Amino acid sequence: MGHLRFVSAALGALACGVAMQVNAASDTFITPSGSMAGGQPVDASVLFTTGAGTVTITLNNLEANPRSASQTLSDLFFTLSDGATTGTLASSSGQELTINPTTRAFTLGSTVSTGWGLNTGVMGGLQLDLLSTSTPPKHTIIGPPDMTGLYSNANSSLLGNHNPFLNQTASFTVDISGVTPTTTITGATFSFGTSPGSNVIGTPTSVPEPASLGLLGMGLAGLGLARRRSRKTQA
């Protein structure tokens, strides 16, 4: 009976996971392969999760060992399936990172508010925006260092008053009236650098959620274990 209880528990976890997903949905966008901004390669992704009246956003800079500030993230435009163009930025956070101009090593600081803002009614949607706030040139999102832990490619634009950056990722929660778990993100455009206009249109991608994969694995493992034990009992 032990194996039956295990299977029941695994199936229960799967059912619970499905119920949780009904309360939230996610969309991921990435920069197309070979994307450039300011004459430099860029690589970024963003994960949107919609819930009741909220959109949570995780914005990531994936370009390792950047050369220029033109490769750092500074804005994000996005549109929703319900056509919403207004909202309120409820919270944001990111970890500060400072590059030593002499050694090109970095130090990590505190997790702080990003200092970014939210513009409404932009490009048919909304814009998470750094450039029109009082925060820049600080708090653009920078990618990871090289394999030795240095920003060895960094030119002067990364070694001066752009410090501190935000370390690779920043999170935002936007309150938007009318958004539900079935609301989807229909478009996302990344902006790079400290001057407006360096934009890259994101490509949607479908990636299974880790939690869903884990629950599915539990269920399959449980079924496999039950079958093996059943065979042993019959033998």
CSV table of C-alpha atoms in Angstrom, one decimal:
chain,number,residue,atom,x,y,z
A,1,MET,CA,0.0,0.0,0.0
A,2,GLY,CA,3.0,2.3,0.5
A,3,HIS,CA,3.5,2.7,-3.2
A,4,LEU,CA,-0.1,3.6,-3.7
A,5,ARG,CA,0.1,6.3,-1.1
A,6,PHE,CA,3.2,7.7,-2.9
A,7,VAL,CA,1.3,7.8,-6.2
A,8,SER,CA,-1.7,9.4,-4.6
A,9,ALA,CA,0.6,12.1,-3.0
A,10,ALA,CA,2.3,12.7,-6.3
A,11,LEU,CA,-1.0,13.0,-8.2
A,12,GLY,CA,-2.2,15.3,-5.5
A,13,ALA,CA,0.8,17.5,-5.9
A,14,LEU,CA,0.2,17.6,-9.7
A,15,ALA,CA,-3.4,18.6,-9.1
A,16,CYS,CA,-2.3,21.3,-6.7
A,17,GLY,CA,0.3,22.6,-9.2
A,18,VAL,CA,-2.4,22.8,-11.9
A,19,ALA,CA,-4.7,24.7,-9.5
A,20,MET,CA,-1.8,27.2,-8.7
A,21,GLN,CA,-1.2,27.8,-12.4
A,22,VAL,CA,-4.9,28.7,-12.9
A,23,ASN,CA,-4.1,31.7,-10.5
A,24,ALA,CA,-1.1,32.9,-12.6
A,25,ALA,CA,0.2,32.7,-16.1
A,26,SER,CA,3.6,33.6,-17.5
A,27,ASP,CA,5.1,34.8,-20.8
A,28,THR,CA,8.8,35.0,-21.7
A,29,PHE,CA,10.5,37.2,-24.3
A,30,ILE,CA,14.1,37.2,-25.5
A,31,THR,CA,16.3,39.2,-27.7
A,32,PRO,CA,16.7,37.5,-31.1
A,33,SER,CA,20.1,35.8,-31.8
A,34,GLY,CA,22.6,38.3,-33.1
A,35,SER,CA,20.9,41.4,-31.7
A,36,MET,CA,23.0,44.6,-31.6
A,37,ALA,CA,22.6,47.9,-29.8
A,38,GLY,CA,25.0,50.8,-30.1
A,39,GLY,CA,27.2,48.7,-32.3
A,40,GLN,CA,27.6,46.0,-29.6
A,41,PRO,CA,26.0,42.6,-29.1
A,42,VAL,CA,23.2,42.4,-26.6
A,43,ASP,CA,21.3,39.5,-25.0
A,44,ALA,CA,18.4,39.8,-22.6
A,45,SER,CA,15.2,38.1,-21.4
A,46,VAL,CA,12.1,39.1,-19.5
A,47,LEU,CA,9.6,36.9,-17.7
A,48,PHE,CA,6.1,38.3,-17.1
A,49,THR,CA,3.7,36.7,-14.7
A,50,THR,CA,0.1,37.9,-14.7
A,51,GLY,CA,-2.3,37.5,-11.7
A,52,ALA,CA,-5.4,39.2,-10.3
A,53,GLY,CA,-4.7,42.9,-11.0
A,54,THR,CA,-0.9,42.6,-11.1
A,55,VAL,CA,1.9,41.9,-13.5
A,56,THR,CA,5.3,40.8,-12.0
A,57,ILE,CA,8.3,41.3,-14.3
A,58,THR,CA,11.8,39.8,-14.0
A,59,LEU,CA,14.1,41.6,-16.5
A,60,ASN,CA,17.5,40.0,-17.1
A,61,ASN,CA,20.7,41.1,-18.9
A,62,LEU,CA,22.4,38.0,-20.2
A,63,GLU,CA,25.3,39.6,-22.2
A,64,ALA,CA,28.5,38.4,-20.4
A,65,ASN,CA,31.5,40.7,-20.0
A,66,PRO,CA,30.1,43.7,-21.8
A,67,ARG,CA,32.3,46.3,-23.4
A,68,SER,CA,30.1,49.4,-23.3
A,69,ALA,CA,27.3,51.0,-21.3
A,70,SER,CA,25.3,50.7,-24.6
A,71,GLN,CA,24.9,47.0,-23.7
A,72,THR,CA,23.2,47.6,-20.4
A,73,LEU,CA,19.4,47.6,-20.0
A,74,SER,CA,17.6,50.8,-19.4
A,75,ASP,CA,13.9,50.5,-20.5
A,76,LEU,CA,11.3,47.9,-21.3
A,77,PHE,CA,8.1,48.4,-23.4
A,78,PHE,CA,5.3,45.8,-23.2
A,79,THR,CA,1.7,45.4,-24.4
A,80,LEU,CA,-1.1,43.2,-22.9
A,81,SER,CA,-3.8,41.2,-24.5
A,82,ASP,CA,-6.5,43.2,-22.8
A,83,GLY,CA,-5.2,46.4,-24.3
A,84,ALA,CA,-4.4,48.0,-20.9
A,85,THR,CA,-2.3,51.2,-21.1
A,86,THR,CA,-2.4,52.4,-17.5
A,87,GLY,CA,-1.1,51.1,-14.3
A,88,THR,CA,1.0,51.8,-11.2
A,89,LEU,CA,4.5,50.6,-10.3
A,90,ALA,CA,4.0,49.1,-6.9
A,91,SER,CA,7.5,48.0,-6.2
A,92,SER,CA,10.9,47.2,-7.8
A,93,SER,CA,14.2,45.8,-6.6
A,94,GLY,CA,17.7,44.9,-7.8
A,95,GLN,CA,21.2,44.3,-6.3
A,96,GLU,CA,23.7,47.1,-6.8
A,97,LEU,CA,27.1,46.2,-8.5
A,98,THR,CA,30.1,48.5,-8.7
A,99,ILE,CA,33.1,47.9,-11.1
A,100,ASN,CA,36.5,49.0,-9.9
A,101,PRO,CA,37.9,51.2,-12.7
A,102,THR,CA,41.5,50.0,-12.0
A,103,THR,CA,41.2,46.3,-11.5
A,104,ARG,CA,37.8,45.7,-13.3
A,105,ALA,CA,36.8,43.5,-10.4
A,106,PHE,CA,33.3,44.2,-9.0
A,107,THR,CA,31.7,44.4,-5.6
A,108,LEU,CA,28.1,43.7,-4.7
A,109,GLY,CA,26.1,46.1,-2.7
A,110,SER,CA,22.6,46.0,-1.2
A,111,THR,CA,19.3,45.1,-2.8
A,112,VAL,CA,17.6,48.4,-3.4
A,113,SER,CA,14.7,50.0,-5.2
A,114,THR,CA,15.7,50.3,-8.9
A,115,GLY,CA,14.8,53.9,-9.2
A,116,TRP,CA,13.0,53.1,-12.5
A,117,GLY,CA,9.5,54.5,-13.2
A,118,LEU,CA,6.4,53.5,-15.2
A,119,ASN,CA,5.2,55.4,-18.2
A,120,THR,CA,1.6,54.7,-19.4
A,121,GLY,CA,0.0,54.8,-22.8
A,122,VAL,CA,3.4,54.2,-24.6
A,123,MET,CA,3.5,52.3,-27.9
A,124,GLY,CA,0.0,51.0,-27.1
A,125,GLY,CA,1.0,49.7,-23.7
A,126,LEU,CA,3.3,50.5,-20.8
A,127,GLN,CA,7.0,51.3,-20.3
A,128,LEU,CA,9.3,50.5,-17.4
A,129,ASP,CA,11.6,53.4,-17.7
A,130,LEU,CA,14.9,54.5,-16.3
A,131,LEU,CA,16.0,57.2,-18.7
A,132,SER,CA,13.3,59.8,-17.9
A,133,THR,CA,13.9,59.5,-14.1
A,134,SER,CA,16.5,61.2,-11.9
A,135,THR,CA,18.3,57.9,-11.4
A,136,PRO,CA,20.6,57.6,-14.5
A,137,PRO,CA,23.3,57.2,-15.5
A,138,LYS,CA,23.2,54.8,-12.5
A,139,HIS,CA,21.1,51.6,-12.2
A,140,THR,CA,21.1,50.3,-15.7
A,141,ILE,CA,21.1,46.5,-15.6
A,142,ILE,CA,24.5,45.0,-16.5
A,143,GLY,CA,25.2,41.4,-17.6
A,144,PRO,CA,27.6,38.9,-15.8
A,145,PRO,CA,31.4,39.2,-15.7
A,146,ASP,CA,33.8,37.0,-17.6
A,147,MET,CA,34.8,33.5,-16.4
A,148,THR,CA,37.5,34.9,-14.1
A,149,GLY,CA,35.0,37.2,-12.3
A,150,LEU,CA,36.2,40.4,-14.0
A,151,TYR,CA,34.7,42.9,-16.4
A,152,SER,CA,37.8,42.6,-18.5
A,153,ASN,CA,36.3,44.1,-21.7
A,154,ALA,CA,34.9,47.2,-19.9
A,155,ASN,CA,35.7,50.5,-21.6
A,156,SER,CA,35.5,53.9,-19.9
A,157,SER,CA,31.7,54.1,-20.2
A,158,LEU,CA,31.4,51.3,-17.7
A,159,LEU,CA,34.1,52.5,-15.3
A,160,GLY,CA,32.9,56.0,-14.4
A,161,ASN,CA,29.7,57.5,-13.2
A,162,HIS,CA,27.5,54.7,-14.4
A,163,ASN,CA,28.4,52.9,-11.2
A,164,PRO,CA,26.6,51.4,-9.5
A,165,PHE,CA,24.7,49.1,-11.9
A,166,LEU,CA,22.0,46.6,-11.1
A,167,ASN,CA,23.5,43.1,-11.1
A,168,GLN,CA,22.1,41.1,-14.0
A,169,THR,CA,18.4,41.2,-13.0
A,170,ALA,CA,15.7,43.5,-11.6
A,171,SER,CA,12.2,42.7,-10.5
A,172,PHE,CA,9.1,44.8,-10.8
A,173,THR,CA,5.5,44.6,-9.7
A,174,VAL,CA,3.0,46.6,-11.7
A,175,ASP,CA,-0.7,47.0,-10.6
A,176,ILE,CA,-3.0,47.1,-13.6
A,177,SER,CA,-6.7,47.2,-13.2
A,178,GLY,CA,-8.6,44.4,-15.0
A,179,VAL,CA,-5.6,42.1,-15.5
A,180,THR,CA,-6.4,38.4,-14.7
A,181,PRO,CA,-4.4,35.2,-14.8
A,182,THR,CA,-5.6,34.7,-18.4
A,183,THR,CA,-4.2,38.0,-19.5
A,184,THR,CA,-1.1,37.5,-21.7
A,185,ILE,CA,1.7,39.7,-22.8
A,186,THR,CA,1.5,40.3,-26.6
A,187,GLY,CA,4.8,42.2,-27.1
A,188,ALA,CA,8.0,43.3,-25.4
A,189,THR,CA,10.7,45.6,-26.5
A,190,PHE,CA,14.1,46.0,-24.8
A,191,SER,CA,16.0,49.3,-24.6
A,192,PHE,CA,19.7,49.5,-24.1
A,193,GLY,CA,22.2,52.3,-23.1
A,194,THR,CA,21.7,55.7,-21.6
A,195,SER,CA,20.2,57.4,-24.6
A,196,PRO,CA,16.7,56.8,-25.9
A,197,GLY,CA,16.1,54.9,-29.1
A,198,SER,CA,18.3,51.9,-28.9
A,199,ASN,CA,15.5,49.3,-29.0
A,200,VAL,CA,15.4,45.6,-29.7
A,201,ILE,CA,12.0,43.9,-30.3
A,202,GLY,CA,11.7,40.7,-28.1
A,203,THR,CA,10.8,37.3,-29.5
A,204,PRO,CA,8.2,35.3,-27.4
A,205,THR,CA,9.4,31.9,-26.3
A,206,SER,CA,7.5,29.1,-24.6
A,207,VAL,CA,9.5,27.5,-21.7
A,208,PRO,CA,7.9,25.0,-19.3
A,209,GLU,CA,7.9,26.3,-15.8
A,210,PRO,CA,10.3,24.6,-13.4
A,211,ALA,CA,7.6,23.9,-10.9
A,212,SER,CA,5.5,22.2,-13.5
A,213,LEU,CA,8.4,20.1,-14.7
A,214,GLY,CA,9.2,19.1,-11.1
A,215,LEU,CA,5.6,18.1,-10.3
A,216,LEU,CA,5.4,16.1,-13.6
A,217,GLY,CA,8.7,14.3,-12.7
A,218,MET,CA,7.3,13.4,-9.2
A,219,GLY,CA,4.2,11.9,-10.8
A,220,LEU,CA,6.1,9.9,-13.4
A,221,ALA,CA,8.6,8.7,-10.8
A,222,GLY,CA,5.8,7.7,-8.5
A,223,LEU,CA,4.1,5.7,-11.3
A,224,GLY,CA,7.3,4.0,-12.2
A,225,LEU,CA,8.0,3.0,-8.6
A,226,ALA,CA,4.5,1.7,-8.2
A,227,ARG,CA,4.8,-0.5,-11.3
A,228,ARG,CA,8.2,-1.9,-10.2
A,229,ARG,CA,6.8,-2.8,-6.8
A,230,SER,CA,3.6,-4.3,-8.3
A,231,ARG,CA,5.8,-6.5,-10.5
A,232,LYS,CA,7.8,-7.7,-7.6
A,233,THR,CA,4.6,-8.5,-5.6
A,234,GLN,CA,3.2,-10.5,-8.5
A,235,ALA,CA,6.5,-12.4,-8.9
